[in-house]
Short mmCIF file of C-alpha atoms in Angstrom, two decimals:
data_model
loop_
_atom_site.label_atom_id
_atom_site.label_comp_id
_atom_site.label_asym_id
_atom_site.label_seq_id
_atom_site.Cartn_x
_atom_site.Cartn_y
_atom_site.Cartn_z
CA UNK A 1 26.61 6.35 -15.23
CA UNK A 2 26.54 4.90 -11.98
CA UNK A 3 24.90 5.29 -8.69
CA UNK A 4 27.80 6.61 -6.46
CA UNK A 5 28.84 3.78 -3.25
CA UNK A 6 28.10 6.30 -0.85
CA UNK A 7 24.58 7.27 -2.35
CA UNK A 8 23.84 4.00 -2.25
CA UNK A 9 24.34 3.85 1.20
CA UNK A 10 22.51 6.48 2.16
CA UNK A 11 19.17 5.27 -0.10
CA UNK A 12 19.85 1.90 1.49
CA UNK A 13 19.59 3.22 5.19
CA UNK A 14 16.45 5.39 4.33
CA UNK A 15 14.80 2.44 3.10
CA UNK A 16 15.97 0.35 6.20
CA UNK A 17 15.09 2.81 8.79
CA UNK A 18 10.99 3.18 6.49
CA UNK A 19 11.22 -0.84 6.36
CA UNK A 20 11.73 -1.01 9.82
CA UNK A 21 9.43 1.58 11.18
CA UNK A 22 6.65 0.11 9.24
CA UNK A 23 7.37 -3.33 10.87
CA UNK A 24 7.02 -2.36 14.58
CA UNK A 25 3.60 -0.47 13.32
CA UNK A 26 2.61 -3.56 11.64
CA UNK A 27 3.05 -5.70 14.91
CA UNK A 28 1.15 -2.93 16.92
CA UNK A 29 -1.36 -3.78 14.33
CA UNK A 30 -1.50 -7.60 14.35
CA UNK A 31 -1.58 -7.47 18.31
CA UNK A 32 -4.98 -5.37 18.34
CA UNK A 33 -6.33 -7.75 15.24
CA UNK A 34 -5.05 -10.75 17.37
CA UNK A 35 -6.72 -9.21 20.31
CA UNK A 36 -9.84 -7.37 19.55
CA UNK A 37 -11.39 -10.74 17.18
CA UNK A 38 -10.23 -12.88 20.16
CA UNK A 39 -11.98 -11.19 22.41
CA UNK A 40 -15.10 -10.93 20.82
CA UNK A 41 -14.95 -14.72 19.69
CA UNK A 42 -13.64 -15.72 23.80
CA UNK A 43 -16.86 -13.28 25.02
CA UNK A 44 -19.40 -14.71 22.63
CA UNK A 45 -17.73 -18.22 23.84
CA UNK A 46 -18.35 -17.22 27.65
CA UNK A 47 -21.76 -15.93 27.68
CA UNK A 48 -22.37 -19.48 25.54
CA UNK A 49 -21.00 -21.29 28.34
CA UNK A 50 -22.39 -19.48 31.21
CA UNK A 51 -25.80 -20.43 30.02
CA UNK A 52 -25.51 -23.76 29.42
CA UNK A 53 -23.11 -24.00 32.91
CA UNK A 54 -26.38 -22.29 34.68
CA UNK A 55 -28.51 -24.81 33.44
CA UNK A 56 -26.80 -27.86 33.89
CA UNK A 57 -26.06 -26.93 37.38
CA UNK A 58 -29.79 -27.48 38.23
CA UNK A 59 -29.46 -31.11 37.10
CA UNK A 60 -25.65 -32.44 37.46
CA UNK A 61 -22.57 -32.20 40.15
CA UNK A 62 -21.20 -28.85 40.79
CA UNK A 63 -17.33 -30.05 40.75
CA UNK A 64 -16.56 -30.99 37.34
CA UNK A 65 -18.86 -27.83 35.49
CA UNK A 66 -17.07 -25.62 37.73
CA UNK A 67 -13.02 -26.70 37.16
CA UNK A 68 -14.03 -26.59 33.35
CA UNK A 69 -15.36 -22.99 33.94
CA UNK A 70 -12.69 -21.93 36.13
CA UNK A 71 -9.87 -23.82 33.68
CA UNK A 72 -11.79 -21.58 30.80
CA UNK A 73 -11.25 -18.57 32.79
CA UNK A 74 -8.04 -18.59 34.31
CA UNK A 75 -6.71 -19.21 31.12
CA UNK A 76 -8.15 -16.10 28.92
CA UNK A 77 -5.67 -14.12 27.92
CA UNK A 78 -3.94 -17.16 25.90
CA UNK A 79 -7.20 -18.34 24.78
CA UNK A 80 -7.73 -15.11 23.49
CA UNK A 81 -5.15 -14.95 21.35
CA UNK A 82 -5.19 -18.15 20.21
CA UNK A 83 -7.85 -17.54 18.60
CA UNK A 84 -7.15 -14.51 17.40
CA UNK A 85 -4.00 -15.53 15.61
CA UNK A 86 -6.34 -18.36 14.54
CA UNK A 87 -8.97 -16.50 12.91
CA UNK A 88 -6.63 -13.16 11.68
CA UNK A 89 -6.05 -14.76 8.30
CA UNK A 90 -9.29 -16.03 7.40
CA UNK A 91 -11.05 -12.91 8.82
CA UNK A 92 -8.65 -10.23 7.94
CA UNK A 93 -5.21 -10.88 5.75
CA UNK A 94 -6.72 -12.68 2.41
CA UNK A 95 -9.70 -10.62 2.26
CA UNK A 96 -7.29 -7.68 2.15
CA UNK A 97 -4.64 -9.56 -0.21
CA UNK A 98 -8.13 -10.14 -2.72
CA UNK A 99 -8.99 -6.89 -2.33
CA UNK A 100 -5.36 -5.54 -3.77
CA UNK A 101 -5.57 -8.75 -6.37
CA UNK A 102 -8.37 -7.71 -7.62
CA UNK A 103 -7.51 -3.87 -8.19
CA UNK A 104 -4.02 -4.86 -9.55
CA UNK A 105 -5.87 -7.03 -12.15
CA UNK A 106 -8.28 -4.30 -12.87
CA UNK A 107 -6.03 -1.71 -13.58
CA UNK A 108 -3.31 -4.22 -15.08
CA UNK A 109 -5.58 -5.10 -17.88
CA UNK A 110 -7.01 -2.20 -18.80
CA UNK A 111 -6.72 -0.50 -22.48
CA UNK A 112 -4.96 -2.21 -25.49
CA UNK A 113 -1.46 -4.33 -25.78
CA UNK A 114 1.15 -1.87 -27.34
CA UNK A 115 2.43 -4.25 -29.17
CA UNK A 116 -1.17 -4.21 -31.50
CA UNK A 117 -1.06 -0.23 -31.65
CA UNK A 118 2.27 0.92 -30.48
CA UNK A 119 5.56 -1.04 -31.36
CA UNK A 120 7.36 1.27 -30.82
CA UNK A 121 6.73 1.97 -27.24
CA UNK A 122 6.97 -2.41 -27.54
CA UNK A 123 10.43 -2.01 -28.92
CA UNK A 124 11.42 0.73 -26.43
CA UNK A 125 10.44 -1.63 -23.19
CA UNK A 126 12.16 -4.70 -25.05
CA UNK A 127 15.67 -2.83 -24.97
CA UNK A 128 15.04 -1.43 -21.55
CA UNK A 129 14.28 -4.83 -19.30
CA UNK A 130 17.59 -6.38 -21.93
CA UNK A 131 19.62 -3.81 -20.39
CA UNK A 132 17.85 -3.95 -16.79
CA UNK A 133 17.86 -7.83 -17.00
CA UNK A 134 14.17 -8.41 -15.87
CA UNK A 135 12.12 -10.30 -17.96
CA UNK A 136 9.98 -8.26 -20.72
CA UNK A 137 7.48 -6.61 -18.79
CA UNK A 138 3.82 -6.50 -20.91
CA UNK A 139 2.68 -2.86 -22.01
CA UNK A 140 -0.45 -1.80 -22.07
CA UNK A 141 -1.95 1.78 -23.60
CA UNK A 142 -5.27 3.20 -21.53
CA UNK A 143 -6.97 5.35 -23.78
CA UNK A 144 -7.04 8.32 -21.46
CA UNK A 145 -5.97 12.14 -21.55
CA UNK A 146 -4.56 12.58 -18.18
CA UNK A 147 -0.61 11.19 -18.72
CA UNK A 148 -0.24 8.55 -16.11
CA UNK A 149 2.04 5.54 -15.91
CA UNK A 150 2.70 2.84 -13.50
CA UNK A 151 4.21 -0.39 -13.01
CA UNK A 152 2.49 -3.53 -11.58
CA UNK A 153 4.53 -6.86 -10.92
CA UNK A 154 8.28 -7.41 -10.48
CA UNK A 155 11.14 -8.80 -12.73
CA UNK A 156 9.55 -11.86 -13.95
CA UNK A 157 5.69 -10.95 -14.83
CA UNK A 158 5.38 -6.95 -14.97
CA UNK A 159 3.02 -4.97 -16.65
CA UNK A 160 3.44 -1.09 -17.74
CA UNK A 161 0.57 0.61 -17.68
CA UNK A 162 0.58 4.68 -19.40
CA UNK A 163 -1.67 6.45 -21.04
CA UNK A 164 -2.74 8.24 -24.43
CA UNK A 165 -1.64 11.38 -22.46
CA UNK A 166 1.81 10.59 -21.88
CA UNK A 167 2.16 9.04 -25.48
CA UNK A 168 1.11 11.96 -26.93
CA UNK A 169 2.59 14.73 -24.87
CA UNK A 170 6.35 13.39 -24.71
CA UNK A 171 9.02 12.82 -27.26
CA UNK A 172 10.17 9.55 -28.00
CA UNK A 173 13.29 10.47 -25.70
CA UNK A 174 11.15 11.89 -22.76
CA UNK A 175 9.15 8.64 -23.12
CA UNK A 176 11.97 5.89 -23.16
CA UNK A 177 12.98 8.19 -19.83
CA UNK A 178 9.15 7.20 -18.51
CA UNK A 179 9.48 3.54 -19.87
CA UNK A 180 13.08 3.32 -18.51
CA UNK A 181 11.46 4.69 -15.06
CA UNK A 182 8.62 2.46 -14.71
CA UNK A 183 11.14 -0.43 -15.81
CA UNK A 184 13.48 0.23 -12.78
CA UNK A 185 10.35 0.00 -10.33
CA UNK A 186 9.82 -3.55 -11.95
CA UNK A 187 13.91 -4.44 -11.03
CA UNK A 188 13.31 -3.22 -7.89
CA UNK A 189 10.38 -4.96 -7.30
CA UNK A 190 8.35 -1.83 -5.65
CA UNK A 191 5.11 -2.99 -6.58
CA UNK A 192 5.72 -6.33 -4.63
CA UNK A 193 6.95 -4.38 -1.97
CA UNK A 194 3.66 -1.50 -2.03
CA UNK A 195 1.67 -4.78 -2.59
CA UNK A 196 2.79 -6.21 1.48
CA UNK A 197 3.11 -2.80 2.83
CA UNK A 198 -1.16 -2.19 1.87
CA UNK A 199 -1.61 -5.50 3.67
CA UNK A 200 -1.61 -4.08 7.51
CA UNK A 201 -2.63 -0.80 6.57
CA UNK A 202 -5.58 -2.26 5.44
CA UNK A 203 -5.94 -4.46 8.02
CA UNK A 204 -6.33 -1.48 10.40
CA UNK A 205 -8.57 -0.44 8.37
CA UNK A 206 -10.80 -3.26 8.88
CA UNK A 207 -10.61 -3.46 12.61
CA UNK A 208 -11.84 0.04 12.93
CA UNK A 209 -14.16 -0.05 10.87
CA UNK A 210 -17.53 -0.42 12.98
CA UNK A 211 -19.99 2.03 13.29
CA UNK A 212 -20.21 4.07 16.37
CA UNK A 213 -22.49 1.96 18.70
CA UNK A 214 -26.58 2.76 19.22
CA UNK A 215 -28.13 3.34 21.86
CA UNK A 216 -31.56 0.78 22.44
CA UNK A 217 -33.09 -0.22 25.96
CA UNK A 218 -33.60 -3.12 26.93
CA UNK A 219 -34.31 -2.77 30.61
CA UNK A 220 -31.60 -1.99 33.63
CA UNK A 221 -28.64 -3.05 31.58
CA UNK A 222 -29.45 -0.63 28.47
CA UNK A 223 -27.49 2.20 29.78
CA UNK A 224 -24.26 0.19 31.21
CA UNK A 225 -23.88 -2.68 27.41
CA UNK A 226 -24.24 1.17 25.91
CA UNK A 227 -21.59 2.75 27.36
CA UNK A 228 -19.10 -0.20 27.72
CA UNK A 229 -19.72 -0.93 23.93
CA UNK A 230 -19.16 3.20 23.60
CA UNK A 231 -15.79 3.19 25.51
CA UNK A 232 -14.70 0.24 23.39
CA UNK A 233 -15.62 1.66 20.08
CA UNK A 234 -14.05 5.04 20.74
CA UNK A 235 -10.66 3.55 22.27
CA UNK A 236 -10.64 1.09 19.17
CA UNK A 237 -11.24 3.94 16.54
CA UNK A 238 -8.35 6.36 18.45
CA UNK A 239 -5.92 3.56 18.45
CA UNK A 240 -6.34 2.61 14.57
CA UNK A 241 -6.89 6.10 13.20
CA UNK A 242 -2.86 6.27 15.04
CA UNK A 243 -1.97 3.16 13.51
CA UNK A 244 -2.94 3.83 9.96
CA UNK A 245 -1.44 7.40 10.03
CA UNK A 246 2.15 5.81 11.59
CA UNK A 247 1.58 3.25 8.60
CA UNK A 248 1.01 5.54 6.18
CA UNK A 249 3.79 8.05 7.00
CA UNK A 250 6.11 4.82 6.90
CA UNK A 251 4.81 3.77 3.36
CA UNK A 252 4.95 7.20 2.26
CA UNK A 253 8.56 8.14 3.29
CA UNK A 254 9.64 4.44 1.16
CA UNK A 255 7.60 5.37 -1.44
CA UNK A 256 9.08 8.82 -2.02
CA UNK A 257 12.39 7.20 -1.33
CA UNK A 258 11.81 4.19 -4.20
CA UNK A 259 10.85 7.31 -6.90
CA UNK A 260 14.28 8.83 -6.18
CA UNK A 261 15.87 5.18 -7.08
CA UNK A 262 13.52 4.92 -9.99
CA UNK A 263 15.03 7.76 -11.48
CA UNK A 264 18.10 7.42 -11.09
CA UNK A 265 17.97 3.74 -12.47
CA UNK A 266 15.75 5.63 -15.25
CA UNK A 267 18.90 7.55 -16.14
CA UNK A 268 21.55 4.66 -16.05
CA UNK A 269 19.11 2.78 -18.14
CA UNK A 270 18.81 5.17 -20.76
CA UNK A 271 22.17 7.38 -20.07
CA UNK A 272 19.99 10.58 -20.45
CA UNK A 273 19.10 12.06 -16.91
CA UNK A 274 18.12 15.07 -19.05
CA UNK A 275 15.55 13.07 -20.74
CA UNK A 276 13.02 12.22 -17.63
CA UNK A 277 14.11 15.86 -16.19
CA UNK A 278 12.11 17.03 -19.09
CA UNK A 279 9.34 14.42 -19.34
CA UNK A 280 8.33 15.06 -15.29
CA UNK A 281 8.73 18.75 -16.29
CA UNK A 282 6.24 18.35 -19.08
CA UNK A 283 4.15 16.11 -17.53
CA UNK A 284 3.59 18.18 -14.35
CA UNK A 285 2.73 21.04 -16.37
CA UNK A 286 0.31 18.96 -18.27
CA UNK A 287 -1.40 17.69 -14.87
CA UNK A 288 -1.02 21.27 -13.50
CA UNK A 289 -4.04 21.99 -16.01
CA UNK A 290 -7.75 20.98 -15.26
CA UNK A 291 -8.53 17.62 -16.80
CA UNK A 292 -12.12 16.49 -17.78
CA UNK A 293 -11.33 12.69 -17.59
CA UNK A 294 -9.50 12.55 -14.08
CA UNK A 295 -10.31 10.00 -11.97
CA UNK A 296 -10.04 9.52 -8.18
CA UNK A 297 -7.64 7.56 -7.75
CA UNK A 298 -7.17 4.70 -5.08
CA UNK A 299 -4.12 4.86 -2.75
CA UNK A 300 -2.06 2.17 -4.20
CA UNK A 301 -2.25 3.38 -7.57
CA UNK A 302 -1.05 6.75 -6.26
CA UNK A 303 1.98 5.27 -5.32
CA UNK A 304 2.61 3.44 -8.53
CA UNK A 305 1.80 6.51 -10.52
CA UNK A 306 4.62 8.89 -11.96
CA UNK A 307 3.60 11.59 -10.50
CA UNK A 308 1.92 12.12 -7.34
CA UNK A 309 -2.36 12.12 -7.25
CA UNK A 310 -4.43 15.07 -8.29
CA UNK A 311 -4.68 17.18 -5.27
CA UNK A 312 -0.92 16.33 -3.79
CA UNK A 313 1.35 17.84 -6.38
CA UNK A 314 1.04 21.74 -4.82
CA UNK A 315 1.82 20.51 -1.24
CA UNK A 316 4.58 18.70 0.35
CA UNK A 317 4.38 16.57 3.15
CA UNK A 318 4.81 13.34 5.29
CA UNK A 319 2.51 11.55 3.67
CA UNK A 320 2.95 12.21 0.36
CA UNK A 321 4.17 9.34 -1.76
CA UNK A 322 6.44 11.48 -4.40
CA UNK A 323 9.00 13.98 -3.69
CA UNK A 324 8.29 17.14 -5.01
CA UNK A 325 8.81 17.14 -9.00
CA UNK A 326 10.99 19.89 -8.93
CA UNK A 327 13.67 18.43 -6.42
CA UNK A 328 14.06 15.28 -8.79
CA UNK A 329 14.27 17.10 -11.42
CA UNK A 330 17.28 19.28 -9.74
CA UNK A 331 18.51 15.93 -8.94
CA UNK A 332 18.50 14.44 -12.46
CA UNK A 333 19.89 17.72 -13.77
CA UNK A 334 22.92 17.14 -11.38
CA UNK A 335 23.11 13.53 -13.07
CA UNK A 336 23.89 15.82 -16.01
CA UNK A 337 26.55 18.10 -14.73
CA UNK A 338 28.34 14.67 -13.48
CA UNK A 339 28.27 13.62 -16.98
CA UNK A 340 29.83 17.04 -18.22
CA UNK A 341 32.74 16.81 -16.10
#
């Protein structure tokens, strides 16, 4: 079974058109980043200077201080984001690529090998990558109730993460269809892809992320810092709150866009679209249930998982990260009438 030239196509565009949308929204994002830490550093710079350009006027020549401080001035707006584009990796881009190392490599070494407890799952994921020609992914059982299952890495060092919940509530077809899904994320390198696509989203985050400003007096100018610092705070928070929800809705539309490719590489894989029809039928009816063990989950495993999040799977939306369960499954049960005819 193969993936039709003019599907293809069409996934290909979608992707494009997500890819591309989330770029201009990441620039918007790096300009205020760029602009709003240069600013404070150029202001904190100024006031530095103003004092010290006060004082020395009492004791030196006029000329020289005051072609420095005009030079300084004249010149802000490139200053500015000098150092802004100076400062926005130290201050803002690897704090945010630690923060997503570090929960990859929490959750991506969680639970027990499957090759100590499961070989068969082992042997499943073996044939799978042979077929998908990535290299053998590790697997890795949580010892949880709730079925999840989510890739981490790309073609060369991936990790499969499920749980107890999906061993135990699938057949050993319906869970080669889950292995063989999670396996196609890994070709297609999606969590690489979810990995750079957190990066400005986070960012944003970051930048509006100070508290609403205080009011303390401190004389005449109490009332005037106040409201300046007010205005400032309000237009930063109304400006990020749009960026993260354009960035979101951009991630969100790829993400439900990379499932659909997932499962149909799923059912080339293992030849048996029926297969993960079933499984994400199961499995949704499974989730459908109160759980006592759920956990609340963070927003980049809710893109990795199989399913969408507890909470998103009765609603559909622009920002969820799945399609709904029941139009892949119509779409996997199609795979099967092509195969009839």
């Amino acid at each position: 079974m193969s993936l039709d030239a003019g599907a293809r196509l069409s996934l290909l565009f979608r992707m494009l058109v997500s890819l591309g949308f989330i770029s201009v929204v990441t620039a918007t994002i790096v300009v205020v980043a760029v602009g709003v830490t240069g600013s404070l550093v150029f202001l904190g710079i100024t006031a530095a200077f103003f004092l010290v350009r006060t004082y020395i006027l009492l004791f030196a020549d006029v000329a020289p201080i005051a072609f420095v401080w005009n030079l300084w001035i004249s010149n802000s707006v490139p200053i500015v984001l000098v150092i802004g584009a100076a400062l926005l990796p130290t201050l803002y881009i690897q704090p945010v690529r630690d923060e997503i190392r570090a929960f990859r490599s929490e959750i991506g070494t969680t639970g027990e090998l499957a090759t100590d407890r499961h070989p068969k799952i082992s042997t499943m994921v073996r044939r799978l990558s042979q077929q998908a020609n990535i290299s053998e992914p590790t697997v890795r059982i949580v010892n949880r109730r709730r079925p999840e299952s989510y890739a981490l890495g790309g073609t060369s060092s991936g990790t499969i993460v499920i749980t107890r919940g999906v061993v135990r509530t699938l057949s050993d077809d319906e869970l080669e269809a889950v292995l063989a899904h999670e396996v196609s994320h890994l070709r297609n390198g999606d969590g690489r892809i979810v990995n750079y696509l957190l990066v400005p989203m986070l960012v944003a985050e970051r930048v509006g992320s100070a508290d609403r400003p205080t009011f303390q007096f401190h004389y005449g100018l109490s009332v005037f810092s106040y409201g300046i610092r007010l205005v400032v705070w309000a237009v930063l928070t109304i400006v990020t709150t749009v960026q993260l929800a354009l960035c979101r809705l951009g991630i969100t539309h790829l993400s439900r866009e990379r499932e659909f490719a997932a499962d149909r590489g799923a059912a080339e894989l293992t030849g048996a679209p029926s297969s993960l029809a079933s499984a994400l039928e199961r499995l949704h009816g499974v989730r459908s249930r109160p759980a006592e063990d759920m956990r609340d989950f963070k927003r980049s495993a809710g893109v990795l998982d199989i399913l969408p999040p507890e909470g998103h799977r009765q609603r559909s939306g622009l920002f969820d990260t799945h399609p709904e369960t029941e139009t892949r499954i119509r779409r996997l049960e199609s795979m099967v009438l092509e195969q009839a005819t």
